[in-house]
PDB file of C-alpha atoms in Angstrom:
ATOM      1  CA  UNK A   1     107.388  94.203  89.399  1.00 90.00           C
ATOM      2  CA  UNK A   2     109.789  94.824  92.116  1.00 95.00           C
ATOM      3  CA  UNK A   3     111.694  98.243  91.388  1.00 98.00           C
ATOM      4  CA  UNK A   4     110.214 100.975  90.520  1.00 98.00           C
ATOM      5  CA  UNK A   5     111.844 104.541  89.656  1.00 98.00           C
ATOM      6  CA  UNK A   6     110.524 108.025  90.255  1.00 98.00           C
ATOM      7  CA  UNK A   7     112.131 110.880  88.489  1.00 98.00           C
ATOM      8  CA  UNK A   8     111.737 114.297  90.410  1.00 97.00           C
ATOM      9  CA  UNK A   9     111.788 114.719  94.388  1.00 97.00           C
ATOM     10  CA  UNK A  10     109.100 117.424  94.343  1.00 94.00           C
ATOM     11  CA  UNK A  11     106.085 117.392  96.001  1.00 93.00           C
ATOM     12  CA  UNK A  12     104.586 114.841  93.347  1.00 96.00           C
ATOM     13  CA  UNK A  13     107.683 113.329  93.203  1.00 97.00           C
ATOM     14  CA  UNK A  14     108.196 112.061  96.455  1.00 98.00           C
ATOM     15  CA  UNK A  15     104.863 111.511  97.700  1.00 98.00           C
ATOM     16  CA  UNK A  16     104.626 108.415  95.031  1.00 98.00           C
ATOM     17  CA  UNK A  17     108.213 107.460  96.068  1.00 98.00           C
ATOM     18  CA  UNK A  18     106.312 107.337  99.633  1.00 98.00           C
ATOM     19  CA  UNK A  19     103.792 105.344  98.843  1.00 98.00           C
ATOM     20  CA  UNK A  20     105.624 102.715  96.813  1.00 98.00           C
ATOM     21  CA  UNK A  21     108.140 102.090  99.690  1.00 98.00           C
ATOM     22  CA  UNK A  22     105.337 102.379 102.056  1.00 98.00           C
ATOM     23  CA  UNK A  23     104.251  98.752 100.819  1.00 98.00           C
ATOM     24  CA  UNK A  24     107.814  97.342 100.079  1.00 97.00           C
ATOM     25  CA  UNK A  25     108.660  98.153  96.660  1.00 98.00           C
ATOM     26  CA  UNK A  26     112.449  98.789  96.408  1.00 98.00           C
ATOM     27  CA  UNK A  27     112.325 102.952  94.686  1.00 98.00           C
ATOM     28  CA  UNK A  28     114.998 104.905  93.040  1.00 98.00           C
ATOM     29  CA  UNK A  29     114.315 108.460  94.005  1.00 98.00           C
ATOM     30  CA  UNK A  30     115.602 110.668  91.019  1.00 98.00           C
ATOM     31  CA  UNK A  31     116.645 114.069  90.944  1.00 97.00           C
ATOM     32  CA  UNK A  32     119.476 116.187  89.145  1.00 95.00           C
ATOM     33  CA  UNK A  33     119.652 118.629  92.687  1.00 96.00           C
ATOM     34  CA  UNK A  34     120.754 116.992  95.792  1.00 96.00           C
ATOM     35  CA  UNK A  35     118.983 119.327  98.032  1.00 97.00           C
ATOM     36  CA  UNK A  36     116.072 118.628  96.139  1.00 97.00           C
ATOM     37  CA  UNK A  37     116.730 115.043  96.775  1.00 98.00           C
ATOM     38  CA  UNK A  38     117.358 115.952 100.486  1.00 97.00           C
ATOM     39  CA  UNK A  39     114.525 118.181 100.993  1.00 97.00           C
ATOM     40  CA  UNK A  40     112.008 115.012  99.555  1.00 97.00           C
ATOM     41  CA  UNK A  41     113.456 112.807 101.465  1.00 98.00           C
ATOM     42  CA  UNK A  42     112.949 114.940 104.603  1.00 98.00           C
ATOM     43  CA  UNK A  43     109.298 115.850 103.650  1.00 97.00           C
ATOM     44  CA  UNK A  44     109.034 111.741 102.765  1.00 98.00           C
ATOM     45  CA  UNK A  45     110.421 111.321 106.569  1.00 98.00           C
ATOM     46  CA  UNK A  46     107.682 114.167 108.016  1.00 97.00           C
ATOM     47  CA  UNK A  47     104.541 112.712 106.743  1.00 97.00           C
ATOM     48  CA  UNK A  48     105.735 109.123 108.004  1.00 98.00           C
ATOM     49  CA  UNK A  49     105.869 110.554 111.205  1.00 97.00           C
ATOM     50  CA  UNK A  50     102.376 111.578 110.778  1.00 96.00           C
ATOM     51  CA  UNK A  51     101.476 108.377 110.408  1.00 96.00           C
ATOM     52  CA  UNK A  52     103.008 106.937 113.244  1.00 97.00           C
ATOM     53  CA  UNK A  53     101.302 109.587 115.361  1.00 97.00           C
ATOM     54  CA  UNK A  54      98.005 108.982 114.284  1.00 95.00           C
ATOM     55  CA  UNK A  55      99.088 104.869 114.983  1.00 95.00           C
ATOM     56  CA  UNK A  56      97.924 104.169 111.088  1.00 94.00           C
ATOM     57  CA  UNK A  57     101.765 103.066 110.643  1.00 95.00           C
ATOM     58  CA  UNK A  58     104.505 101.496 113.353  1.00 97.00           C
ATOM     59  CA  UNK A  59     108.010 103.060 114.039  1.00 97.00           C
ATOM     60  CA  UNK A  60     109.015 100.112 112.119  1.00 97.00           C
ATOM     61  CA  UNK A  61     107.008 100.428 109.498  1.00 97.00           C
ATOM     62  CA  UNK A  62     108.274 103.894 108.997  1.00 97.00           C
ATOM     63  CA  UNK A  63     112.134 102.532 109.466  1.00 97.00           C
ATOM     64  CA  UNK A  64     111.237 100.229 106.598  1.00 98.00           C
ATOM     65  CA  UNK A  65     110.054 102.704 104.147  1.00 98.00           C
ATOM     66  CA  UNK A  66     112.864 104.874 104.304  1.00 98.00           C
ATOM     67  CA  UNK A  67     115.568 101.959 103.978  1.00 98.00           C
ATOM     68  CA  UNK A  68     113.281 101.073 100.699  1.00 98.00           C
ATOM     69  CA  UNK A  69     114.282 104.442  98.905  1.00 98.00           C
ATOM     70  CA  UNK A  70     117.289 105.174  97.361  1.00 98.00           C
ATOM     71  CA  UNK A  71     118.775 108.385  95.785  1.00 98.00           C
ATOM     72  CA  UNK A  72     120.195 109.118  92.505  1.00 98.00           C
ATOM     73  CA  UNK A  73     121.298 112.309  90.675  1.00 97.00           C
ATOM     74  CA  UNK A  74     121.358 110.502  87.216  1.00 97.00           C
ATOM     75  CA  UNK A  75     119.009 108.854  85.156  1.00 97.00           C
ATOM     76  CA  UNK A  76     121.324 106.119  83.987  1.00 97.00           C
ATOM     77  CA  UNK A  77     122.352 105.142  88.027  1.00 97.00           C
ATOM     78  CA  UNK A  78     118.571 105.344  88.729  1.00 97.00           C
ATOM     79  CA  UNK A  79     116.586 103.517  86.739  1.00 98.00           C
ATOM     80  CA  UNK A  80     119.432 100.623  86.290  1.00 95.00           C
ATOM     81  CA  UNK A  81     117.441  98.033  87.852  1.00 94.00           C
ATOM     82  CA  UNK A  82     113.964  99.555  87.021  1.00 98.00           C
ATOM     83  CA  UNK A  83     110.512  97.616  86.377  1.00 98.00           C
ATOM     84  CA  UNK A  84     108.562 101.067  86.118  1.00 98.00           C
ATOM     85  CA  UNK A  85     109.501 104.355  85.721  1.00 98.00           C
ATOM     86  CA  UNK A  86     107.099 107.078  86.778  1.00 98.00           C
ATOM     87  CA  UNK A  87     108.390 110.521  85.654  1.00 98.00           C
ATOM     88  CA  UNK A  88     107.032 113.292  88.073  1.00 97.00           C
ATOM     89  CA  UNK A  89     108.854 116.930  86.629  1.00 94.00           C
ATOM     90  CA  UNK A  90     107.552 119.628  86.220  1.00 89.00           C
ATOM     91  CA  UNK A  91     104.935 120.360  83.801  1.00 88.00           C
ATOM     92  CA  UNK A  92     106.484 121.205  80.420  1.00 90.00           C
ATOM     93  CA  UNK A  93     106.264 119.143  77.575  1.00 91.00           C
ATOM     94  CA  UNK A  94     109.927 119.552  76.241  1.00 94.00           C
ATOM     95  CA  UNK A  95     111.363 118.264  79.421  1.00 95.00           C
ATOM     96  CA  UNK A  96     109.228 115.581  79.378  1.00 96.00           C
ATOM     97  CA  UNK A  97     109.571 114.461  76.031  1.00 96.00           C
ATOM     98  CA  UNK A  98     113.598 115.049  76.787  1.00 97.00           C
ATOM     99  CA  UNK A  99     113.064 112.809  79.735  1.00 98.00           C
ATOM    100  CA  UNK A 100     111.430 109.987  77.951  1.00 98.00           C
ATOM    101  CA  UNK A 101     113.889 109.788  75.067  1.00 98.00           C
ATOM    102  CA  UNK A 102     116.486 109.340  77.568  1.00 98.00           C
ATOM    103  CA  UNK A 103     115.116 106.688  79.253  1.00 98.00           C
ATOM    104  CA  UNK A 104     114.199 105.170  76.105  1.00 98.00           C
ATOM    105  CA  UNK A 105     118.078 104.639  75.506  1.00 97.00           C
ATOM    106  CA  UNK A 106     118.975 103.972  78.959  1.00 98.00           C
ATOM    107  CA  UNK A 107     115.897 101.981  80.231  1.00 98.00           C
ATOM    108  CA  UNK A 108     115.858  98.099  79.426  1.00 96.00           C
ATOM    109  CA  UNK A 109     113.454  97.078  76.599  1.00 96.00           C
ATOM    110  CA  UNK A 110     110.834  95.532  78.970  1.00 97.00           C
ATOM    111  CA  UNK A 111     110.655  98.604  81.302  1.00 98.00           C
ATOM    112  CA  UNK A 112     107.059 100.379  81.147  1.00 98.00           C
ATOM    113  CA  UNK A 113     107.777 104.394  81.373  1.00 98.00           C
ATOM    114  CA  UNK A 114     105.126 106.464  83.301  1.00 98.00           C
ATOM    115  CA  UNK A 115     104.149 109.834  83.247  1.00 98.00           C
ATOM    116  CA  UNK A 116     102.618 111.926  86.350  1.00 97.00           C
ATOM    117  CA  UNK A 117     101.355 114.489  83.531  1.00 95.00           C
ATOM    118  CA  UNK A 118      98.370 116.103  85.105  1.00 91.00           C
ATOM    119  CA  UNK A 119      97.414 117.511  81.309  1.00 91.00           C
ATOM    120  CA  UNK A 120     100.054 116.919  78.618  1.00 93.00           C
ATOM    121  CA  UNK A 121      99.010 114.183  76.026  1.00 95.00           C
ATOM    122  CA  UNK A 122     100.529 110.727  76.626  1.00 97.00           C
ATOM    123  CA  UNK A 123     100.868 110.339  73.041  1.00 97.00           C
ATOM    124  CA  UNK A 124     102.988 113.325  72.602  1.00 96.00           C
ATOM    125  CA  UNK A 125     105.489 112.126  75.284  1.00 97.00           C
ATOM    126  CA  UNK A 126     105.270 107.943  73.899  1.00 98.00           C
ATOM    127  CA  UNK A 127     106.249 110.069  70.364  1.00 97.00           C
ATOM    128  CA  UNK A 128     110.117 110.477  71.860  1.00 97.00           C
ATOM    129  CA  UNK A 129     110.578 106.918  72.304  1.00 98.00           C
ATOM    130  CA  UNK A 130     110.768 103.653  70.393  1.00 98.00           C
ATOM    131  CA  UNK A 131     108.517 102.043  73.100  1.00 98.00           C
ATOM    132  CA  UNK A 132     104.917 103.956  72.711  1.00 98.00           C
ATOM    133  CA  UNK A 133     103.097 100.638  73.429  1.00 98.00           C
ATOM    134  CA  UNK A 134     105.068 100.946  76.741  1.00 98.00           C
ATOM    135  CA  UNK A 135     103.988 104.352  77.853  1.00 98.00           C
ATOM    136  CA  UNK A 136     101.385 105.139  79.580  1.00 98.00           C
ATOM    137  CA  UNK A 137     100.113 107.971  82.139  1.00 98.00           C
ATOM    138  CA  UNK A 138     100.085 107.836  86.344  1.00 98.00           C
ATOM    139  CA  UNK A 139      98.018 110.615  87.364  1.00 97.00           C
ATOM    140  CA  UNK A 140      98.589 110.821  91.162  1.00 98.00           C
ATOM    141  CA  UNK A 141      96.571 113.151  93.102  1.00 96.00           C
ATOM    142  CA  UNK A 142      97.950 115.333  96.041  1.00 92.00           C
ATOM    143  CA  UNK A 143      98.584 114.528  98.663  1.00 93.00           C
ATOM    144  CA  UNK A 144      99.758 111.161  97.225  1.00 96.00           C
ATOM    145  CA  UNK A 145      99.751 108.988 100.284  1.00 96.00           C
ATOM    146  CA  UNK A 146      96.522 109.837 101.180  1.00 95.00           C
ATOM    147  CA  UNK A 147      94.724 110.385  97.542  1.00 96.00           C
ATOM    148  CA  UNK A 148      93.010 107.080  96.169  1.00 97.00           C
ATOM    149  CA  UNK A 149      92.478 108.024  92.873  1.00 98.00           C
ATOM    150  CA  UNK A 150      94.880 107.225  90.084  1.00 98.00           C
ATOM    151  CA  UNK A 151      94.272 108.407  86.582  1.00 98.00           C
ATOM    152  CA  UNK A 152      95.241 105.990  84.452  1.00 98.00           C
ATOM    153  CA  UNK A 153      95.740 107.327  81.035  1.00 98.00           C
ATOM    154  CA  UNK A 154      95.617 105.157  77.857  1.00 96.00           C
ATOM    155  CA  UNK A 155      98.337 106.928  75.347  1.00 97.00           C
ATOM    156  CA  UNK A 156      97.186 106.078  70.994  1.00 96.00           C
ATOM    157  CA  UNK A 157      99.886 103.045  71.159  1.00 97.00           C
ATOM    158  CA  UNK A 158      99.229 102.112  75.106  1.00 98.00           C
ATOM    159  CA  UNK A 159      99.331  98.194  74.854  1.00 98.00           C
ATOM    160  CA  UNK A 160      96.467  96.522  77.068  1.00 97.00           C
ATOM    161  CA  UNK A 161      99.224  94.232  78.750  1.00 98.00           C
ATOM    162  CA  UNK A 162     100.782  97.411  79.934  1.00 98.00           C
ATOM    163  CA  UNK A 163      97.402  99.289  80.599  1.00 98.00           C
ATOM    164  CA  UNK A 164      96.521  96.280  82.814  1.00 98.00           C
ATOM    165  CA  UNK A 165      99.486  96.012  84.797  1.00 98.00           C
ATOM    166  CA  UNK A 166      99.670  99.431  85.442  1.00 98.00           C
ATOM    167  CA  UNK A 167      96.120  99.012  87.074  1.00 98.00           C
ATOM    168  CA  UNK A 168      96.602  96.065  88.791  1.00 98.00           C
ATOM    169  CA  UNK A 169     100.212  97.663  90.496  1.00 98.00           C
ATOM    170  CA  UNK A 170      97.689 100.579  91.494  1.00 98.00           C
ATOM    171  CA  UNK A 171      95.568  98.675  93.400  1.00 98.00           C
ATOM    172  CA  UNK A 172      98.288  96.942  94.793  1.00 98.00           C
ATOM    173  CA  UNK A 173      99.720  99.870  96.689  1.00 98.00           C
ATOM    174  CA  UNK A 174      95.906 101.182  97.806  1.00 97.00           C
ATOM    175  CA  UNK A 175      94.972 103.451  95.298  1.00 98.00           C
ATOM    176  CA  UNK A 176      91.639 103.181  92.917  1.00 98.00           C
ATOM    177  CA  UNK A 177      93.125 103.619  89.368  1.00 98.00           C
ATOM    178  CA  UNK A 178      90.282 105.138  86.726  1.00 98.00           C
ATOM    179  CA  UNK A 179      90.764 104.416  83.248  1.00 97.00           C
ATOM    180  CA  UNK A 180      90.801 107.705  80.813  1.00 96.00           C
ATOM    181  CA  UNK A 181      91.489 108.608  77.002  1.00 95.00           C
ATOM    182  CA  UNK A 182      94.341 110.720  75.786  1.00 96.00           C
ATOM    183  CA  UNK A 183      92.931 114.898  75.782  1.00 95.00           C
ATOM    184  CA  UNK A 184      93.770 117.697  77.413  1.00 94.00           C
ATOM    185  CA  UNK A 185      93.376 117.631  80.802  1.00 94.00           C
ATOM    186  CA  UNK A 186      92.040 114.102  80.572  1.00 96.00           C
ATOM    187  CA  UNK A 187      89.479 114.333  83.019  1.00 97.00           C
ATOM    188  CA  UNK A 188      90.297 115.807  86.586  1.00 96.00           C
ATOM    189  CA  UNK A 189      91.580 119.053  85.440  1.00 96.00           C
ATOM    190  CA  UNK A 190      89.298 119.387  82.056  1.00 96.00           C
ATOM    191  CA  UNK A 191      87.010 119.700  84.451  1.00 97.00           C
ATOM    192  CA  UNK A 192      88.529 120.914  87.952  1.00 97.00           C
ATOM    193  CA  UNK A 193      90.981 123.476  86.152  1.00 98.00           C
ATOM    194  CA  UNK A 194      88.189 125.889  84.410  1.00 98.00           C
ATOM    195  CA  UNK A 195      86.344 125.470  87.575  1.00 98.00           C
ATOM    196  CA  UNK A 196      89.136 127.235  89.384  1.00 98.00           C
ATOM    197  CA  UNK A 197      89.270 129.658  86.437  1.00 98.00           C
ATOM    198  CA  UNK A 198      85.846 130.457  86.484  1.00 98.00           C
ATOM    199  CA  UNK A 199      86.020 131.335  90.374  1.00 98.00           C
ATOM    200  CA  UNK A 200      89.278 133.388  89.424  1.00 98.00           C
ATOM    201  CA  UNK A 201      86.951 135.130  86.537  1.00 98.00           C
ATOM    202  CA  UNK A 202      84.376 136.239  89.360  1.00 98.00           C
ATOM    203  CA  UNK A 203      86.712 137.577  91.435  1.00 98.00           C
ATOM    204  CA  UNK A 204      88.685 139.442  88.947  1.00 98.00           C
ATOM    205  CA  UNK A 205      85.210 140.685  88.039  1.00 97.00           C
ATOM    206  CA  UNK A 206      84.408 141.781  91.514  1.00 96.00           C
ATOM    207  CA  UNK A 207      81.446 139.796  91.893  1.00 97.00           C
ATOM    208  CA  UNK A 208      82.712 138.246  95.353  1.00 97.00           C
ATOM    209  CA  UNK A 209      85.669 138.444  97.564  1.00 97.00           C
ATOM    210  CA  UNK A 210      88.098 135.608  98.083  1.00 98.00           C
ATOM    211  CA  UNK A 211      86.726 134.093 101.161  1.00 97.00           C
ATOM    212  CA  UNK A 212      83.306 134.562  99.809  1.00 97.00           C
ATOM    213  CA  UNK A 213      83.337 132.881  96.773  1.00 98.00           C
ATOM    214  CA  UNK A 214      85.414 129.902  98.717  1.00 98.00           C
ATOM    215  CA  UNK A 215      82.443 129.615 101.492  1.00 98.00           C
ATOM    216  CA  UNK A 216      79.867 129.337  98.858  1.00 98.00           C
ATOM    217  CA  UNK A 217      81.822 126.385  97.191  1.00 98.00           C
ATOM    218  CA  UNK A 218      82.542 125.253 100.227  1.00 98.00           C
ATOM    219  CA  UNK A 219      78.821 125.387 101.997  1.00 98.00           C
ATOM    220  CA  UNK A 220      77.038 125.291  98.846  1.00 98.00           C
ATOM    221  CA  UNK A 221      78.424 122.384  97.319  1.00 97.00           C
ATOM    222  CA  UNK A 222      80.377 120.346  99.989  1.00 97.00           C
ATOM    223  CA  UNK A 223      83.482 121.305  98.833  1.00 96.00           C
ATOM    224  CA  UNK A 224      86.198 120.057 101.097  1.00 95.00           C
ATOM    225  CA  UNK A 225      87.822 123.466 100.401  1.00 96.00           C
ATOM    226  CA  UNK A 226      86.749 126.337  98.270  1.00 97.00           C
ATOM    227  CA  UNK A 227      88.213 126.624  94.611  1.00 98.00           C
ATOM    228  CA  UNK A 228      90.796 129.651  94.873  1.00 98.00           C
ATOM    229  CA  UNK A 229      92.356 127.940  98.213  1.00 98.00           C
ATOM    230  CA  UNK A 230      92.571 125.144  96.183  1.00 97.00           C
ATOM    231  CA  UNK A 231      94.786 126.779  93.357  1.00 98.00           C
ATOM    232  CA  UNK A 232      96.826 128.099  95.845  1.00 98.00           C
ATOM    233  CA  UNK A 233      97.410 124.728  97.461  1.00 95.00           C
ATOM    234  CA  UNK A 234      98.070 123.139  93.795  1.00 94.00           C
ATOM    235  CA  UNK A 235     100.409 126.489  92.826  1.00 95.00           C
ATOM    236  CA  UNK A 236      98.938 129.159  90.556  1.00 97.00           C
ATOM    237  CA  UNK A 237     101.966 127.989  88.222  1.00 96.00           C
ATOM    238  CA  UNK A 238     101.086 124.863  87.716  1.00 93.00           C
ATOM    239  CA  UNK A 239      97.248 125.797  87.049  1.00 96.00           C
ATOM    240  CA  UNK A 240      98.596 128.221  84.164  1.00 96.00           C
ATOM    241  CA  UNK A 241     100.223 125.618  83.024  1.00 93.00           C
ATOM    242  CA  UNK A 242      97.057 123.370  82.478  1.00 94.00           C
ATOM    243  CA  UNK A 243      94.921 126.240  81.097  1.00 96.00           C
ATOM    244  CA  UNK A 244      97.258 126.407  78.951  1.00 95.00           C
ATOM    245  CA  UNK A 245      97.586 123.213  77.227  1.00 93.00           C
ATOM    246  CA  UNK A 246      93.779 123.148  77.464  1.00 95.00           C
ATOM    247  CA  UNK A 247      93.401 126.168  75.427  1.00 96.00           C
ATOM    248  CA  UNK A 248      96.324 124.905  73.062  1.00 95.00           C
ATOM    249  CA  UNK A 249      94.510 121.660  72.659  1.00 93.00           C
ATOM    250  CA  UNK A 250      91.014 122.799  72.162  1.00 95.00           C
ATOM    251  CA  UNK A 251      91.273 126.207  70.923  1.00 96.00           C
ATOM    252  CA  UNK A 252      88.306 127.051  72.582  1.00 97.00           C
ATOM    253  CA  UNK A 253      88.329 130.121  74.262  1.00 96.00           C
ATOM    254  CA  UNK A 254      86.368 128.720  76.901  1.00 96.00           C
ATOM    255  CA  UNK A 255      90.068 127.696  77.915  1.00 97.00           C
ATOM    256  CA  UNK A 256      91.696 131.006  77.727  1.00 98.00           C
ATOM    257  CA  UNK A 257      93.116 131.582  81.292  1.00 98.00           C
ATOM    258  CA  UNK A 258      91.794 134.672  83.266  1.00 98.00           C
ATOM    259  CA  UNK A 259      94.126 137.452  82.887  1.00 98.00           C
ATOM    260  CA  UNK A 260      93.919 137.816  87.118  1.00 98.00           C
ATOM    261  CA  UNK A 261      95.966 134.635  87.195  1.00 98.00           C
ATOM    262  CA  UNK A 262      98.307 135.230  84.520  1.00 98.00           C
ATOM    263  CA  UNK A 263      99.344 138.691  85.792  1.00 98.00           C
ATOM    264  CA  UNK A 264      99.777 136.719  89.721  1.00 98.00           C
ATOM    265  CA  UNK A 265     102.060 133.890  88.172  1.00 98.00           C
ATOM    266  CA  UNK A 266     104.265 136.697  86.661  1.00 98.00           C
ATOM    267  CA  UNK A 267     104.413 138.473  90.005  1.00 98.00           C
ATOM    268  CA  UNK A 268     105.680 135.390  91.758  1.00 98.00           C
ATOM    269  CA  UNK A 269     102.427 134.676  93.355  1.00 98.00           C
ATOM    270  CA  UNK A 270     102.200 131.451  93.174  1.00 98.00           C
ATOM    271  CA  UNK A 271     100.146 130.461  96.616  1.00 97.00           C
ATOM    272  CA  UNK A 272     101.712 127.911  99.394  1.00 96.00           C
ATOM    273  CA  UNK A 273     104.917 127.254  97.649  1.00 94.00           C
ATOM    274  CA  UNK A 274     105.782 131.453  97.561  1.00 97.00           C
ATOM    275  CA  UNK A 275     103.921 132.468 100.517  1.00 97.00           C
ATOM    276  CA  UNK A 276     101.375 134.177  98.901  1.00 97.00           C
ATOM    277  CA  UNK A 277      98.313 133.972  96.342  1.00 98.00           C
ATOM    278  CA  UNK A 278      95.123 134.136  96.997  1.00 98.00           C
ATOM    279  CA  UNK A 279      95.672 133.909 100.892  1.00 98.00           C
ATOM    280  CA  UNK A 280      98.776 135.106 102.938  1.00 97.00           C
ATOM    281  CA  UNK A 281     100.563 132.484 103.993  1.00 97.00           C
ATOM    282  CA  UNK A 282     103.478 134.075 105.746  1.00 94.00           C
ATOM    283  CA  UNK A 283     102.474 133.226 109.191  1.00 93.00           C
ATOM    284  CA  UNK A 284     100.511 129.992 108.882  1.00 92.00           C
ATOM    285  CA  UNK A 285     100.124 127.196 105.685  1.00 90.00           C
ATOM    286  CA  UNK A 286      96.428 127.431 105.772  1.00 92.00           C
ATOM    287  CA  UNK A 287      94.057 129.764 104.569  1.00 92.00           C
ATOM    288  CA  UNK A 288      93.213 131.965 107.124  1.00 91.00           C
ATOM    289  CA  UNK A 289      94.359 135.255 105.640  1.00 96.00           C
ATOM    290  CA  UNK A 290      93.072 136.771 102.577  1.00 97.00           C
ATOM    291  CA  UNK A 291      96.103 138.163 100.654  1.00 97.00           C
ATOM    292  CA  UNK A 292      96.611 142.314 101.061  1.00 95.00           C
ATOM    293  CA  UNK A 293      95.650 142.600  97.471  1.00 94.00           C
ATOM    294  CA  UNK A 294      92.141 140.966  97.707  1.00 96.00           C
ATOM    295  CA  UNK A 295      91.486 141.950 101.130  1.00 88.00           C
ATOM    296  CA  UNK A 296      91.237 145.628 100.085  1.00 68.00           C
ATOM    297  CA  UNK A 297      88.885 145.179  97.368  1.00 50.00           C
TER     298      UNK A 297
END
């Protein structure tokens, strides 16, 4: 397995484009926007230089991994030569299933297709191809260069050949893949995502303030950071989004997303990526400023 495709240039996206190149594999960077494309590759470029800083990688090393990525605004031109295809879009289950039945008809027969899902059953998306034994789920954590942990995760039709490959590449570029079944949320955000909930429940509830339910997280339970800086780091979007499918696959209302977060993903608070969530971030990326909002409660 030489080439290996990744469809979105988001922060996902090009983090596992990253760390592919990063030990040699040739990647097709795939994106439908060019200043997506641009922007990934720029952020790609960035955390190298991190790494060259801290002396973990050489200026040539870094020269290297950029010449291993290429860019594509097509699926067709991009996964052309393709061993693996690891889809990274955003989290909706129509575009991926759109996704995958394209490269089903444009992908050679022998080509494994991945999914970065971080909750979306792998036997929903294997449904909109003629492959299923062939697809199979990547879950990358953030940030992926530095994250060891890849979910691996087993679709209904998942052939072992492919489920062992797809373990073995893992390993191969550093990470620690962990074997998991098909259900929602699989198991990092079945568990992680009501957690977050939960601490989103006790502040809409006024039992603690922002900062104070983060330091007991944080203090109490060696947390490396507290649970509502966390969903603003992930984007209160994209934890919706998981609720969601947890509640839809379990109709349990254990599930049900607090209203606290739905009404902040409506007002375009979505954390980092919009300046503003549970922390302002409008003069500084890290939490060091409870949001107006929260700060006068």
């Amino acid at each position: 397995m030489k080439n290996i495709a990744v469809i979105g240039a988001g922060t996902m996206g090009n983090g596992i484009a990253h760390t592919f190149a990063q030990f040699n594999y040739k990647v097709s960077l795939i994106d439908i926007s060019e200043a997506s494309l641009e922007k990934g590759m720029a952020t790609i470029a960035k955390n190298l230089d991190r790494m060259v800083a801290k002396e973990k990688i050489s200026e040539a090393d870094k020269t290297q991994t950029l010449q291993n990525i290429s860019t594509f605004t097509t699926i067709k031109e991009g996964v052309e030569n393709a061993d693996l295809v690891v889809e990274a879009a955003t989290e909706n289950a129509v575009l991926k299933s759109k996704i995958f039945k394209e490269l089903d008809d444009v992908c050679a027969t022998n080509t494994i297709l991945a999914t970065n899902t971080s909750s979306i059953s792998i036997t929903q998306i294997a449904a909109a191809t003629n492959r299923p034994d062939k697809v199979i789920g990547m879950h990358f954590m953030n940030p992926v260069p530095i994250m060891k942990l890849v979910e691996i995760i087993r679709g209904y039709n998942t052939s072992d050949e492919v489920m062992e490959t797809i373990a073995e590449l893992s390993k191969k570029v550093g990470k620690i893949p962990v074997e998991v079944n098909d259900y929602p949320g699989f198991v990092a955000n079945r568990i992680l995502m009501p957690m977050i909930n939960e601490s989103i429940e006790t502040l809409y509830n006024k039992v603690a303030g922002v900062e104070e339910i983060d330091t007991v997280m944080k203090l109490g339970m060696a947390h490396p950071m507290g649970p509502l800086q966390l969903a603003d780091f992930i984007g209160l979007d994209v934890c919706l989004s998981i609720m969601n499918v947890l509640y839809d696959g379990f109709k349990n209302p254990k599930y049900a997303p607090c209203p606290l977060l739905v009404n902040m993903v409506m007002a375009g608070k979505l954390g980092i990526k919009s300046g503003e969530g549970f922390y302002d971030y409008s003069e500084s990326r890290k939490a060091e400023k409870v949001a107006k909002m929260f700060s006068l409660s």
